[in-house]
Short mmCIF file of C-alpha atoms in Angstrom, two decimals:
data_model
loop_
_atom_site.label_atom_id
_atom_site.label_comp_id
_atom_site.label_asym_id
_atom_site.label_seq_id
_atom_site.Cartn_x
_atom_site.Cartn_y
_atom_site.Cartn_z
CA MET A 147 0.01 -0.16 -0.19
CA LYS A 148 1.42 3.53 -0.97
CA ASN A 149 0.75 6.54 1.10
CA ARG A 150 1.38 10.36 0.47
CA ILE A 151 2.28 11.00 4.29
CA LYS A 152 5.79 12.35 3.28
CA VAL A 153 3.61 15.01 1.18
CA TYR A 154 1.09 16.14 3.62
CA ARG A 155 3.97 16.26 6.47
CA ALA A 156 5.96 18.63 4.28
CA MET A 157 2.56 20.43 3.26
CA HIS A 158 2.14 21.11 7.27
CA ASP A 159 5.61 21.81 7.78
CA LEU A 160 6.26 18.65 10.08
CA THR A 161 9.08 16.43 11.00
CA GLN A 162 8.16 12.77 11.55
CA GLU A 163 9.07 13.33 15.10
CA GLY A 164 6.59 16.15 15.51
CA LEU A 165 3.77 13.98 13.60
CA ALA A 166 4.61 10.74 15.92
CA ASN A 167 4.13 13.05 18.91
CA GLU A 168 0.90 14.14 17.61
CA LEU A 169 -0.43 10.86 17.03
CA GLY A 170 1.37 9.09 19.81
CA VAL A 171 3.77 6.79 17.98
CA THR A 172 7.20 6.14 17.62
CA ARG A 173 9.00 8.05 14.92
CA GLN A 174 10.11 4.81 13.52
CA THR A 175 6.53 3.94 12.97
CA ILE A 176 5.97 6.98 10.86
CA LEU A 177 9.45 6.36 8.98
CA ALA A 178 8.23 2.73 8.32
CA ILE A 179 4.96 3.79 7.16
CA GLU A 180 6.40 6.31 4.81
CA LYS A 181 8.84 3.99 3.82
CA GLY A 182 6.00 1.32 2.94
CA LYS A 183 7.29 -1.13 5.39
CA TYR A 184 4.70 -1.37 7.55
CA ASP A 185 0.97 -0.82 6.93
CA PRO A 186 -0.72 1.01 9.74
CA SER A 187 -4.06 -0.41 11.18
CA LEU A 188 -7.40 0.80 10.20
CA GLU A 189 -7.23 3.16 13.57
CA LEU A 190 -4.11 4.93 12.60
CA ALA A 191 -4.65 5.33 9.26
CA PHE A 192 -7.87 7.33 10.25
CA LYS A 193 -5.98 8.92 12.65
CA ILE A 194 -3.54 10.06 10.55
CA ALA A 195 -6.06 11.19 7.86
CA ARG A 196 -8.22 13.28 10.29
CA PHE A 197 -5.04 15.10 11.48
CA PHE A 198 -4.48 16.22 8.10
CA GLY A 199 -8.01 16.87 7.76
CA VAL A 200 -8.53 14.71 4.45
CA ALA A 201 -10.05 11.75 3.63
CA ILE A 202 -8.31 8.36 4.18
CA GLU A 203 -8.13 7.67 0.43
CA GLU A 204 -6.28 10.86 -0.05
CA ILE A 205 -3.41 9.59 2.00
CA PHE A 206 -3.46 5.70 1.18
CA LEU A 207 -3.40 4.63 -1.89
CA TYR A 208 -4.26 1.08 -2.25
CA GLY A 209 -2.56 -1.14 -5.14
CA ASP A 210 -1.18 0.77 -8.18
CA VAL A 211 -1.65 4.52 -7.64
CA THR A 212 -2.86 4.57 -11.75
CA GLU A 213 -5.68 2.23 -10.80
CA ARG A 214 -7.26 5.42 -9.09
CA LYS A 215 -7.39 7.35 -12.49
CA MET B 230 11.39 7.36 36.07
CA LYS B 231 13.99 8.01 33.46
CA ARG B 232 15.28 5.16 31.15
CA ASN B 233 19.04 5.48 32.68
CA THR B 234 17.65 5.00 36.07
CA PHE B 235 15.47 2.01 35.16
CA TYR B 236 18.83 0.41 33.45
CA LEU B 237 21.02 1.27 36.59
CA LEU B 238 18.05 -0.33 38.98
CA ALA B 239 18.36 -3.35 36.67
CA GLY B 240 21.85 -4.01 37.22
CA ILE B 241 21.56 -3.19 41.01
CA VAL B 242 19.06 -6.39 41.02
CA ALA B 243 20.95 -8.31 38.82
CA LEU B 244 23.83 -8.02 41.39
CA ALA B 245 21.69 -8.53 44.11
CA GLU B 246 20.38 -11.87 42.54
CA VAL B 247 23.90 -13.13 42.09
CA GLY B 248 24.71 -12.50 45.93
CA ILE B 249 21.18 -13.93 46.77
CA PHE B 250 22.18 -17.01 44.49
CA TRP B 251 25.41 -17.72 46.42
CA LEU B 252 24.11 -17.13 49.64
CA SER B 253 21.40 -19.40 49.04
CA VAL B 254 23.85 -22.13 47.86
CA GLU B 255 25.83 -21.58 51.12
CA LEU B 256 22.67 -21.94 53.17
CA GLU B 257 21.55 -24.78 51.34
CA ARG B 258 18.07 -23.20 50.89
CA PRO B 259 16.88 -22.91 47.15
CA ILE B 260 13.40 -21.02 48.23
CA LEU B 261 15.90 -18.02 48.87
CA ILE B 262 16.92 -17.67 45.29
CA GLN B 263 13.68 -18.69 43.70
CA VAL B 264 11.55 -15.88 45.90
CA ALA B 265 14.22 -13.40 45.22
CA PHE B 266 14.28 -14.34 41.83
CA VAL B 267 10.26 -13.74 41.31
CA LEU B 268 10.49 -10.53 43.10
CA GLY B 269 12.97 -9.15 40.95
CA VAL B 270 11.57 -9.65 37.97
CA LEU B 271 8.21 -8.30 39.43
CA LEU B 272 10.48 -5.01 40.73
CA LEU B 273 11.63 -4.66 37.13
CA TYR B 274 8.23 -5.07 35.22
CA ALA B 275 6.68 -2.28 37.92
CA ALA B 276 9.75 -0.27 37.20
CA ARG B 277 9.24 -0.53 33.63
CA ARG B 278 5.90 0.55 33.61
CA ALA B 279 7.04 4.02 35.19
CA VAL B 280 9.82 4.48 32.57
CA GLU B 281 8.70 8.26 31.18
CA GLU B 282 10.06 8.41 27.42
CA ARG B 283 8.78 4.85 26.63
CA ILE B 284 6.30 5.04 23.67
CA GLU B 285 4.58 1.70 22.60
CA ASP B 286 2.57 1.82 19.58
CA GLU B 287 0.88 -0.70 17.45
CA ARG B 288 4.14 -1.55 15.32
CA THR B 289 6.29 -2.13 18.23
CA ALA B 290 3.55 -4.62 20.01
CA MET B 291 3.30 -6.11 16.75
CA ILE B 292 7.17 -6.88 16.66
CA THR B 293 7.08 -8.12 20.29
CA GLN B 294 4.02 -10.65 19.23
CA LYS B 295 5.88 -11.89 16.14
CA ALA B 296 9.26 -12.21 18.19
CA ALA B 297 7.77 -13.88 20.84
CA LEU B 298 5.59 -16.30 18.69
CA ARG B 299 8.78 -17.43 16.57
CA THR B 300 10.84 -17.54 19.74
CA LEU B 301 8.28 -19.90 21.14
CA GLU B 302 7.91 -22.03 18.21
CA VAL B 303 11.80 -22.84 17.78
CA PHE B 304 12.10 -23.05 21.89
CA TRP B 305 9.80 -25.66 22.13
CA VAL B 306 11.42 -28.07 19.62
CA VAL B 307 14.53 -27.57 21.01
CA PHE B 308 13.61 -27.97 24.57
CA PHE B 309 11.47 -30.79 23.56
CA ALA B 310 14.43 -32.77 21.89
CA VAL B 311 16.60 -32.28 24.97
CA SER B 312 14.20 -33.45 27.36
CA LEU B 313 13.56 -36.32 25.04
CA GLY B 314 17.49 -37.22 25.39
CA SER B 315 17.24 -36.74 28.89
CA ALA B 316 14.63 -38.81 29.32
CA VAL B 317 16.11 -41.51 27.56
CA ILE B 318 19.12 -41.20 30.12
CA ALA B 319 16.81 -40.97 33.17
CA PHE B 320 15.16 -44.38 31.72
CA SER B 321 18.38 -46.10 30.94
CA ARG B 322 18.90 -46.93 34.56
CA PRO B 323 17.69 -46.65 37.98
CA LEU B 324 16.95 -42.81 39.77
CA GLY B 325 19.64 -42.39 42.18
CA LEU B 326 17.87 -39.87 44.10
CA ARG B 327 18.78 -41.22 47.31
CA PRO B 328 21.78 -43.96 48.09
CA PRO B 329 20.55 -47.14 46.53
CA HIS B 330 20.24 -50.14 48.37
CA PRO B 331 23.78 -52.01 48.69
CA GLY B 332 21.95 -55.18 47.28
CA PRO B 333 22.91 -59.00 48.28
CA PRO B 334 26.25 -59.20 49.69
CA GLY B 335 28.78 -60.00 47.08
CA THR B 336 27.01 -58.22 44.21
CA ALA B 337 28.23 -54.76 42.87
CA PRO B 338 25.94 -51.88 43.69
CA PRO B 339 23.06 -50.81 41.21
CA ASP B 340 24.44 -48.38 38.40
CA VAL B 341 22.32 -44.85 39.31
CA LEU B 342 22.13 -41.29 38.16
CA GLU B 343 24.26 -39.42 40.86
CA LEU B 344 23.07 -35.92 42.23
CA PRO B 345 25.92 -34.21 40.61
CA PHE B 346 24.29 -35.15 37.02
CA ILE B 347 21.11 -33.39 38.34
CA GLY B 348 23.04 -30.11 39.41
CA GLY B 349 24.16 -30.09 35.74
CA PHE B 350 20.97 -30.85 34.13
CA ALA B 351 19.68 -27.55 36.32
CA LEU B 352 22.81 -25.79 34.59
CA PHE B 353 21.98 -27.18 31.43
CA GLN B 354 18.41 -25.86 31.38
CA MET B 355 19.55 -22.61 32.71
CA ALA B 356 21.91 -22.54 29.27
CA LEU B 357 18.67 -23.24 27.49
CA LEU B 358 16.69 -20.43 28.67
CA CYS B 359 19.77 -18.45 27.92
CA LEU B 360 19.23 -19.96 24.54
CA MET B 361 15.45 -18.31 24.55
CA ILE B 362 16.52 -14.96 25.50
CA PHE B 363 18.86 -14.88 22.23
CA LEU B 364 16.28 -16.26 20.00
CA TYR B 365 13.93 -13.63 21.25
CA VAL B 366 16.34 -10.92 21.13
CA GLY B 367 17.68 -12.17 17.31
CA PHE B 368 13.64 -12.24 16.37
CA ARG B 369 12.85 -8.91 17.59
CA MET B 370 16.31 -7.65 15.64
CA TYR B 371 15.10 -9.34 12.43
CA TYR B 372 11.38 -7.92 12.88
CA ALA B 373 12.27 -4.58 13.77
CA ARG B 374 14.61 -4.56 10.47
CA LYS B 375 11.69 -5.73 8.43
CA TYR B 376 9.21 -3.53 9.59
CA GLY B 377 11.77 -0.66 9.34
CA GLY B 378 12.96 0.31 12.68
CA TRP B 379 16.31 0.96 11.80
CA ASP B 380 16.04 2.62 8.57
CA THR B 381 17.93 6.00 8.26
CA ASP B 382 16.39 8.93 6.69
CA GLU B 383 16.81 12.56 5.97
CA GLU B 384 15.84 13.50 9.24
CA GLN B 385 18.32 11.75 11.28
CA ASP B 386 21.19 13.51 9.36
#
């Protein structure tokens, strides 16, 4: 599963540490999600989406990105 | 409690356990070290919960679960294999937990397992438990690496 956390993080001028603190997880978890090595639970995915104020599918892209178009 | 304070406390508890172990051997009272060990572990569990900067999230919980499961899967096979070997040794001759009956006059005493062997087996069991710890740490490292725990990124520079 791909995601655009890094993009949204940059848009909100947040570091991985800052985002991790806001979500109550470790920085390594944010790093692992961004690199696609760990898929977050549905709860954490919703938390991330709500934190950035967007729909969950704006951040997490299931399968190939081209499938959305 | 800070993380370093916890490590200091863990070191002190470990040293105390070593001292109590020898005291237990000197006094020939195994209950002493058994109770001290359980109390020491409980103390460390309680202290670990009081560490301030410790953050546990779903990813670290998953790594812990997977490492524990794999350790159990490997360890039970090793432990069972060793226990089978021990059972063969134990059943191959009469147990010698107490001095054997000398038997009829003029015959050799029966061949029994001696007490030092049992002490040696206790040490062997402790070595197996150490193996379990090494297995667990190894699996933790493996899963932490697999799920991106030690990756580097631009923010670490």
